[in-house]
């Protein structure tokens, strides 16, 4: 089939556009359109957003890049606790994982695929592990690719930095703390993460972590990585390009990170 040529949205444009109420539930470019997986890419990709974010502003670059490379792409919003806003992924991650399960089942039914690949940013790169471990996802997921995933949590400073980052983008997140169970669950040493990390990975699923040393939210940055295993690949962007300056928020719009994702998904 002829390759698609969707333009890639810049980070600033995606976030500014996401503040418009008509884009609160909008899909990123190329996602959620009728699509039959190809023999070359038999697993549709399901995108899983990060805390305080949405599918629109999390994946303004990732979604069209995947489509341009021949993948079927699906995205959804989950974990909303402030109704009527464009802010998602703040609810209890056990409930969010159940919403992910529903989304995966829907995508499999629509496409006829046997499994999906998951691509997530921040919380979205970690929370699917609960679905894989506890909600039957192990038999339905081929690969989980996480951009700066909060696998081993973050310090309190990291949560404050995330709130500040989004506040600078015009999103009033400082008031979210009382309604952000996911924030508490992502703190280093939380009971949620302690339970999850008793089983860091499961056989039969491949795990890829794409991380930047300049992550100011997942702190320390090495908390993103999963323990070494035959089915785990931990990628540090600065080991591939020493001049890479992406941080936690910009990594999903970083060309080096996107290429690492394409390289990972292209393997079997």
PDB file of N, CA, C and O in Angstrom, residues 4 6 27-38 41 43-48 55 59-76 103 107 110-111 116-119 261-262 265:
ATOM      1  N   UNK A   4       1.364   6.578   3.870  1.00  0.00           N
ATOM      2  CA  UNK A   4       0.694   7.812   4.238  1.00  0.00           C
ATOM      3  C   UNK A   4       1.739   8.901   4.464  1.00  0.00           C
ATOM      4  O   UNK A   4       2.915   8.615   4.684  1.00  0.00           O
ATOM      5  N   UNK A   6       1.207  11.839   6.725  1.00  0.00           N
ATOM      6  CA  UNK A   6       0.616  12.746   7.691  1.00  0.00           C
ATOM      7  C   UNK A   6       1.700  13.664   8.256  1.00  0.00           C
ATOM      8  O   UNK A   6       2.795  13.207   8.589  1.00  0.00           O
ATOM      9  N   UNK A  27      -8.936  12.656  18.664  1.00  0.00           N
ATOM     10  CA  UNK A  27      -7.888  11.666  18.424  1.00  0.00           C
ATOM     11  C   UNK A  27      -6.678  12.343  17.798  1.00  0.00           C
ATOM     12  O   UNK A  27      -6.820  13.289  17.015  1.00  0.00           O
ATOM     13  N   UNK A  28      -5.468  11.877  18.103  1.00  0.00           N
ATOM     14  CA  UNK A  28      -4.304  12.401  17.385  1.00  0.00           C
ATOM     15  C   UNK A  28      -4.373  11.997  15.918  1.00  0.00           C
ATOM     16  O   UNK A  28      -5.066  11.035  15.564  1.00  0.00           O
ATOM     17  N   UNK A  29      -3.686  12.729  15.076  1.00  0.00           N
ATOM     18  CA  UNK A  29      -3.753  12.501  13.633  1.00  0.00           C
ATOM     19  C   UNK A  29      -3.449  11.048  13.290  1.00  0.00           C
ATOM     20  O   UNK A  29      -2.455  10.486  13.741  1.00  0.00           O
ATOM     21  N   UNK A  30      -4.349  10.440  12.515  1.00  0.00           N
ATOM     22  CA  UNK A  30      -4.146   9.083  12.023  1.00  0.00           C
ATOM     23  C   UNK A  30      -4.690   7.987  12.891  1.00  0.00           C
ATOM     24  O   UNK A  30      -4.763   6.834  12.461  1.00  0.00           O
ATOM     25  N   UNK A  31      -5.089   8.306  14.113  1.00  0.00           N
ATOM     26  CA  UNK A  31      -5.572   7.284  15.039  1.00  0.00           C
ATOM     27  C   UNK A  31      -7.082   7.110  14.932  1.00  0.00           C
ATOM     28  O   UNK A  31      -7.804   8.034  14.566  1.00  0.00           O
ATOM     29  N   UNK A  32      -7.542   5.912  15.256  1.00  0.00           N
ATOM     30  CA  UNK A  32      -8.970   5.595  15.362  1.00  0.00           C
ATOM     31  C   UNK A  32      -9.721   5.733  14.044  1.00  0.00           C
ATOM     32  O   UNK A  32     -10.891   6.112  14.008  1.00  0.00           O
ATOM     33  N   UNK A  33      -9.046   5.410  12.956  1.00  0.00           N
ATOM     34  CA  UNK A  33      -9.706   5.325  11.661  1.00  0.00           C
ATOM     35  C   UNK A  33      -9.725   3.846  11.265  1.00  0.00           C
ATOM     36  O   UNK A  33      -8.910   3.056  11.736  1.00  0.00           O
ATOM     37  N   UNK A  34     -10.681   3.471  10.423  1.00  0.00           N
ATOM     38  CA  UNK A  34     -10.754   2.075  10.009  1.00  0.00           C
ATOM     39  C   UNK A  34      -9.438   1.605   9.412  1.00  0.00           C
ATOM     40  O   UNK A  34      -8.873   2.275   8.548  1.00  0.00           O
ATOM     41  N   UNK A  35      -8.952   0.472   9.870  1.00  0.00           N
ATOM     42  CA  UNK A  35      -7.624   0.033   9.446  1.00  0.00           C
ATOM     43  C   UNK A  35      -7.511  -1.482   9.586  1.00  0.00           C
ATOM     44  O   UNK A  35      -7.932  -2.051  10.599  1.00  0.00           O
ATOM     45  N   UNK A  36      -6.958  -2.102   8.567  1.00  0.00           N
ATOM     46  CA  UNK A  36      -6.683  -3.536   8.605  1.00  0.00           C
ATOM     47  C   UNK A  36      -5.178  -3.732   8.714  1.00  0.00           C
ATOM     48  O   UNK A  36      -4.432  -3.273   7.849  1.00  0.00           O
ATOM     49  N   UNK A  37      -4.703  -4.374   9.779  1.00  0.00           N
ATOM     50  CA  UNK A  37      -3.247  -4.563   9.923  1.00  0.00           C
ATOM     51  C   UNK A  37      -2.666  -5.319   8.734  1.00  0.00           C
ATOM     52  O   UNK A  37      -3.286  -6.228   8.183  1.00  0.00           O
ATOM     53  N   UNK A  38      -1.458  -4.936   8.365  1.00  0.00           N
ATOM     54  CA  UNK A  38      -0.773  -5.559   7.236  1.00  0.00           C
ATOM     55  C   UNK A  38       0.025  -6.763   7.704  1.00  0.00           C
ATOM     56  O   UNK A  38       0.262  -6.959   8.904  1.00  0.00           O
ATOM     57  N   UNK A  41       3.026  -5.542   9.542  1.00  0.00           N
ATOM     58  CA  UNK A  41       2.756  -5.009  10.884  1.00  0.00           C
ATOM     59  C   UNK A  41       1.421  -5.561  11.364  1.00  0.00           C
ATOM     60  O   UNK A  41       0.408  -4.862  11.370  1.00  0.00           O
ATOM     61  N   UNK A  43       0.221  -6.312  14.240  1.00  0.00           N
ATOM     62  CA  UNK A  43      -0.341  -5.923  15.534  1.00  0.00           C
ATOM     63  C   UNK A  43      -0.691  -4.438  15.526  1.00  0.00           C
ATOM     64  O   UNK A  43       0.191  -3.587  15.370  1.00  0.00           O
ATOM     65  N   UNK A  44      -1.957  -4.089  15.683  1.00  0.00           N
ATOM     66  CA  UNK A  44      -2.305  -2.675  15.810  1.00  0.00           C
ATOM     67  C   UNK A  44      -1.659  -2.087  17.058  1.00  0.00           C
ATOM     68  O   UNK A  44      -1.416  -2.796  18.038  1.00  0.00           O
ATOM     69  N   UNK A  45      -1.378  -0.795  17.005  1.00  0.00           N
ATOM     70  CA  UNK A  45      -0.742  -0.108  18.129  1.00  0.00           C
ATOM     71  C   UNK A  45      -1.797   0.666  18.905  1.00  0.00           C
ATOM     72  O   UNK A  45      -2.562   1.446  18.329  1.00  0.00           O
ATOM     73  N   UNK A  46      -1.838   0.437  20.210  1.00  0.00           N
ATOM     74  CA  UNK A  46      -2.728   1.179  21.100  1.00  0.00           C
ATOM     75  C   UNK A  46      -1.875   2.157  21.902  1.00  0.00           C
ATOM     76  O   UNK A  46      -0.900   1.757  22.549  1.00  0.00           O
ATOM     77  N   UNK A  47      -2.240   3.434  21.857  1.00  0.00           N
ATOM     78  CA  UNK A  47      -1.486   4.484  22.533  1.00  0.00           C
ATOM     79  C   UNK A  47      -2.082   4.767  23.906  1.00  0.00           C
ATOM     80  O   UNK A  47      -3.303   4.862  24.059  1.00  0.00           O
ATOM     81  N   UNK A  48      -1.203   4.915  24.902  1.00  0.00           N
ATOM     82  CA  UNK A  48      -1.640   5.078  26.295  1.00  0.00           C
ATOM     83  C   UNK A  48      -0.996   6.349  26.852  1.00  0.00           C
ATOM     84  O   UNK A  48       0.218   6.407  27.041  1.00  0.00           O
ATOM     85  N   UNK A  55      -4.905  11.867  24.920  1.00  0.00           N
ATOM     86  CA  UNK A  55      -4.357  11.200  23.741  1.00  0.00           C
ATOM     87  C   UNK A  55      -3.933  12.210  22.679  1.00  0.00           C
ATOM     88  O   UNK A  55      -3.004  11.977  21.917  1.00  0.00           O
ATOM     89  N   UNK A  59       0.277  12.345  21.903  1.00  0.00           N
ATOM     90  CA  UNK A  59       0.692  11.584  20.730  1.00  0.00           C
ATOM     91  C   UNK A  59       0.573  12.344  19.421  1.00  0.00           C
ATOM     92  O   UNK A  59       0.381  11.772  18.360  1.00  0.00           O
ATOM     93  N   UNK A  60       0.706  13.692  19.505  1.00  0.00           N
ATOM     94  CA  UNK A  60       0.644  14.508  18.309  1.00  0.00           C
ATOM     95  C   UNK A  60       1.724  14.187  17.295  1.00  0.00           C
ATOM     96  O   UNK A  60       1.548  14.428  16.097  1.00  0.00           O
ATOM     97  N   UNK A  61       2.844  13.643  17.739  1.00  0.00           N
ATOM     98  CA  UNK A  61       3.913  13.222  16.820  1.00  0.00           C
ATOM     99  C   UNK A  61       3.943  11.710  16.648  1.00  0.00           C
ATOM    100  O   UNK A  61       4.159  11.204  15.542  1.00  0.00           O
ATOM    101  N   UNK A  62       3.733  10.977  17.734  1.00  0.00           N
ATOM    102  CA  UNK A  62       3.862   9.516  17.693  1.00  0.00           C
ATOM    103  C   UNK A  62       2.826   8.887  16.779  1.00  0.00           C
ATOM    104  O   UNK A  62       3.141   8.001  15.973  1.00  0.00           O
ATOM    105  N   UNK A  63       1.562   9.328  16.882  1.00  0.00           N
ATOM    106  CA  UNK A  63       0.503   8.705  16.082  1.00  0.00           C
ATOM    107  C   UNK A  63       0.746   8.851  14.587  1.00  0.00           C
ATOM    108  O   UNK A  63       0.756   7.848  13.855  1.00  0.00           O
ATOM    109  N   UNK A  64       0.962  10.055  14.055  1.00  0.00           N
ATOM    110  CA  UNK A  64       1.203  10.143  12.609  1.00  0.00           C
ATOM    111  C   UNK A  64       2.489   9.458  12.180  1.00  0.00           C
ATOM    112  O   UNK A  64       2.564   8.929  11.063  1.00  0.00           O
ATOM    113  N   UNK A  65       3.494   9.440  13.040  1.00  0.00           N
ATOM    114  CA  UNK A  65       4.739   8.749  12.685  1.00  0.00           C
ATOM    115  C   UNK A  65       4.484   7.254  12.510  1.00  0.00           C
ATOM    116  O   UNK A  65       4.992   6.630  11.571  1.00  0.00           O
ATOM    117  N   UNK A  66       3.693   6.674  13.394  1.00  0.00           N
ATOM    118  CA  UNK A  66       3.356   5.259  13.266  1.00  0.00           C
ATOM    119  C   UNK A  66       2.551   5.000  11.997  1.00  0.00           C
ATOM    120  O   UNK A  66       2.827   4.045  11.254  1.00  0.00           O
ATOM    121  N   UNK A  67       1.553   5.847  11.747  1.00  0.00           N
ATOM    122  CA  UNK A  67       0.737   5.681  10.536  1.00  0.00           C
ATOM    123  C   UNK A  67       1.604   5.808   9.291  1.00  0.00           C
ATOM    124  O   UNK A  67       1.479   5.024   8.338  1.00  0.00           O
ATOM    125  N   UNK A  68       2.511   6.778   9.289  1.00  0.00           N
ATOM    126  CA  UNK A  68       3.393   6.964   8.133  1.00  0.00           C
ATOM    127  C   UNK A  68       4.304   5.766   7.905  1.00  0.00           C
ATOM    128  O   UNK A  68       4.806   5.566   6.796  1.00  0.00           O
ATOM    129  N   UNK A  69       4.520   4.990   8.961  1.00  0.00           N
ATOM    130  CA  UNK A  69       5.351   3.788   8.844  1.00  0.00           C
ATOM    131  C   UNK A  69       4.519   2.519   8.665  1.00  0.00           C
ATOM    132  O   UNK A  69       5.056   1.417   8.775  1.00  0.00           O
ATOM    133  N   UNK A  70       3.233   2.670   8.409  1.00  0.00           N
ATOM    134  CA  UNK A  70       2.414   1.530   8.019  1.00  0.00           C
ATOM    135  C   UNK A  70       1.665   0.823   9.119  1.00  0.00           C
ATOM    136  O   UNK A  70       1.137  -0.280   8.893  1.00  0.00           O
ATOM    137  N   UNK A  71       1.562   1.432  10.289  1.00  0.00           N
ATOM    138  CA  UNK A  71       0.877   0.785  11.413  1.00  0.00           C
ATOM    139  C   UNK A  71      -0.565   1.251  11.529  1.00  0.00           C
ATOM    140  O   UNK A  71      -0.882   2.403  11.229  1.00  0.00           O
ATOM    141  N   UNK A  72      -1.435   0.362  11.985  1.00  0.00           N
ATOM    142  CA  UNK A  72      -2.778   0.742  12.415  1.00  0.00           C
ATOM    143  C   UNK A  72      -2.681   1.286  13.841  1.00  0.00           C
ATOM    144  O   UNK A  72      -2.055   0.648  14.704  1.00  0.00           O
ATOM    145  N   UNK A  73      -3.294   2.435  14.091  1.00  0.00           N
ATOM    146  CA  UNK A  73      -3.103   3.119  15.363  1.00  0.00           C
ATOM    147  C   UNK A  73      -4.454   3.436  16.009  1.00  0.00           C
ATOM    148  O   UNK A  73      -5.369   3.937  15.348  1.00  0.00           O
ATOM    149  N   UNK A  74      -4.522   3.164  17.304  1.00  0.00           N
ATOM    150  CA  UNK A  74      -5.726   3.469  18.077  1.00  0.00           C
ATOM    151  C   UNK A  74      -5.302   4.181  19.363  1.00  0.00           C
ATOM    152  O   UNK A  74      -4.235   3.917  19.917  1.00  0.00           O
ATOM    153  N   UNK A  75      -6.158   5.099  19.812  1.00  0.00           N
ATOM    154  CA  UNK A  75      -5.869   5.852  21.030  1.00  0.00           C
ATOM    155  C   UNK A  75      -7.170   6.093  21.784  1.00  0.00           C
ATOM    156  O   UNK A  75      -8.266   6.020  21.208  1.00  0.00           O
ATOM    157  N   UNK A  76      -7.054   6.365  23.071  1.00  0.00           N
ATOM    158  CA  UNK A  76      -8.239   6.608  23.901  1.00  0.00           C
ATOM    159  C   UNK A  76      -7.824   7.437  25.104  1.00  0.00           C
ATOM    160  O   UNK A  76      -6.634   7.580  25.401  1.00  0.00           O
ATOM    161  N   UNK A 103     -10.337  -1.214  26.015  1.00  0.00           N
ATOM    162  CA  UNK A 103      -9.870  -0.657  24.745  1.00  0.00           C
ATOM    163  C   UNK A 103      -9.169  -1.714  23.897  1.00  0.00           C
ATOM    164  O   UNK A 103      -9.412  -1.816  22.688  1.00  0.00           O
ATOM    165  N   UNK A 107     -10.209  -3.016  20.149  1.00  0.00           N
ATOM    166  CA  UNK A 107      -9.307  -2.944  18.990  1.00  0.00           C
ATOM    167  C   UNK A 107      -9.121  -4.318  18.358  1.00  0.00           C
ATOM    168  O   UNK A 107      -9.124  -4.464  17.121  1.00  0.00           O
ATOM    169  N   UNK A 110     -12.227  -5.056  16.374  1.00  0.00           N
ATOM    170  CA  UNK A 110     -12.337  -4.248  15.158  1.00  0.00           C
ATOM    171  C   UNK A 110     -11.379  -4.702  14.067  1.00  0.00           C
ATOM    172  O   UNK A 110     -11.726  -4.675  12.878  1.00  0.00           O
ATOM    173  N   UNK A 111     -10.194  -5.104  14.453  1.00  0.00           N
ATOM    174  CA  UNK A 111      -9.144  -5.372  13.470  1.00  0.00           C
ATOM    175  C   UNK A 111      -8.971  -6.850  13.140  1.00  0.00           C
ATOM    176  O   UNK A 111      -8.357  -7.192  12.130  1.00  0.00           O
ATOM    177  N   UNK A 116      -1.978  -6.864  20.352  1.00  0.00           N
ATOM    178  CA  UNK A 116      -1.661  -5.469  20.076  1.00  0.00           C
ATOM    179  C   UNK A 116      -0.245  -5.171  20.560  1.00  0.00           C
ATOM    180  O   UNK A 116       0.323  -5.902  21.375  1.00  0.00           O
ATOM    181  N   UNK A 117       0.301  -4.083  20.052  1.00  0.00           N
ATOM    182  CA  UNK A 117       1.469  -3.449  20.647  1.00  0.00           C
ATOM    183  C   UNK A 117       0.984  -2.228  21.403  1.00  0.00           C
ATOM    184  O   UNK A 117       0.082  -1.519  20.936  1.00  0.00           O
ATOM    185  N   UNK A 118       1.537  -1.979  22.560  1.00  0.00           N
ATOM    186  CA  UNK A 118       1.197  -0.813  23.359  1.00  0.00           C
ATOM    187  C   UNK A 118       2.351   0.169  23.336  1.00  0.00           C
ATOM    188  O   UNK A 118       3.514  -0.218  23.522  1.00  0.00           O
ATOM    189  N   UNK A 119       2.050   1.440  23.104  1.00  0.00           N
ATOM    190  CA  UNK A 119       3.038   2.510  23.189  1.00  0.00           C
ATOM    191  C   UNK A 119       2.508   3.541  24.161  1.00  0.00           C
ATOM    192  O   UNK A 119       1.420   4.089  23.965  1.00  0.00           O
ATOM    193  N   UNK A 261      11.497   4.008  18.744  1.00  0.00           N
ATOM    194  CA  UNK A 261      10.214   3.303  18.788  1.00  0.00           C
ATOM    195  C   UNK A 261       9.990   2.506  17.507  1.00  0.00           C
ATOM    196  O   UNK A 261       9.603   1.324  17.560  1.00  0.00           O
ATOM    197  N   UNK A 262      10.190   3.134  16.361  1.00  0.00           N
ATOM    198  CA  UNK A 262       9.995   2.455  15.086  1.00  0.00           C
ATOM    199  C   UNK A 262      10.935   1.268  14.962  1.00  0.00           C
ATOM    200  O   UNK A 262      10.545   0.170  14.508  1.00  0.00           O
ATOM    201  N   UNK A 265       9.552  -1.562  17.282  1.00  0.00           N
ATOM    202  CA  UNK A 265       8.333  -2.206  16.765  1.00  0.00           C
ATOM    203  C   UNK A 265       8.586  -3.008  15.498  1.00  0.00           C
ATOM    204  O   UNK A 265       7.844  -3.934  15.202  1.00  0.00           O
TER     205      UNK A 265
END
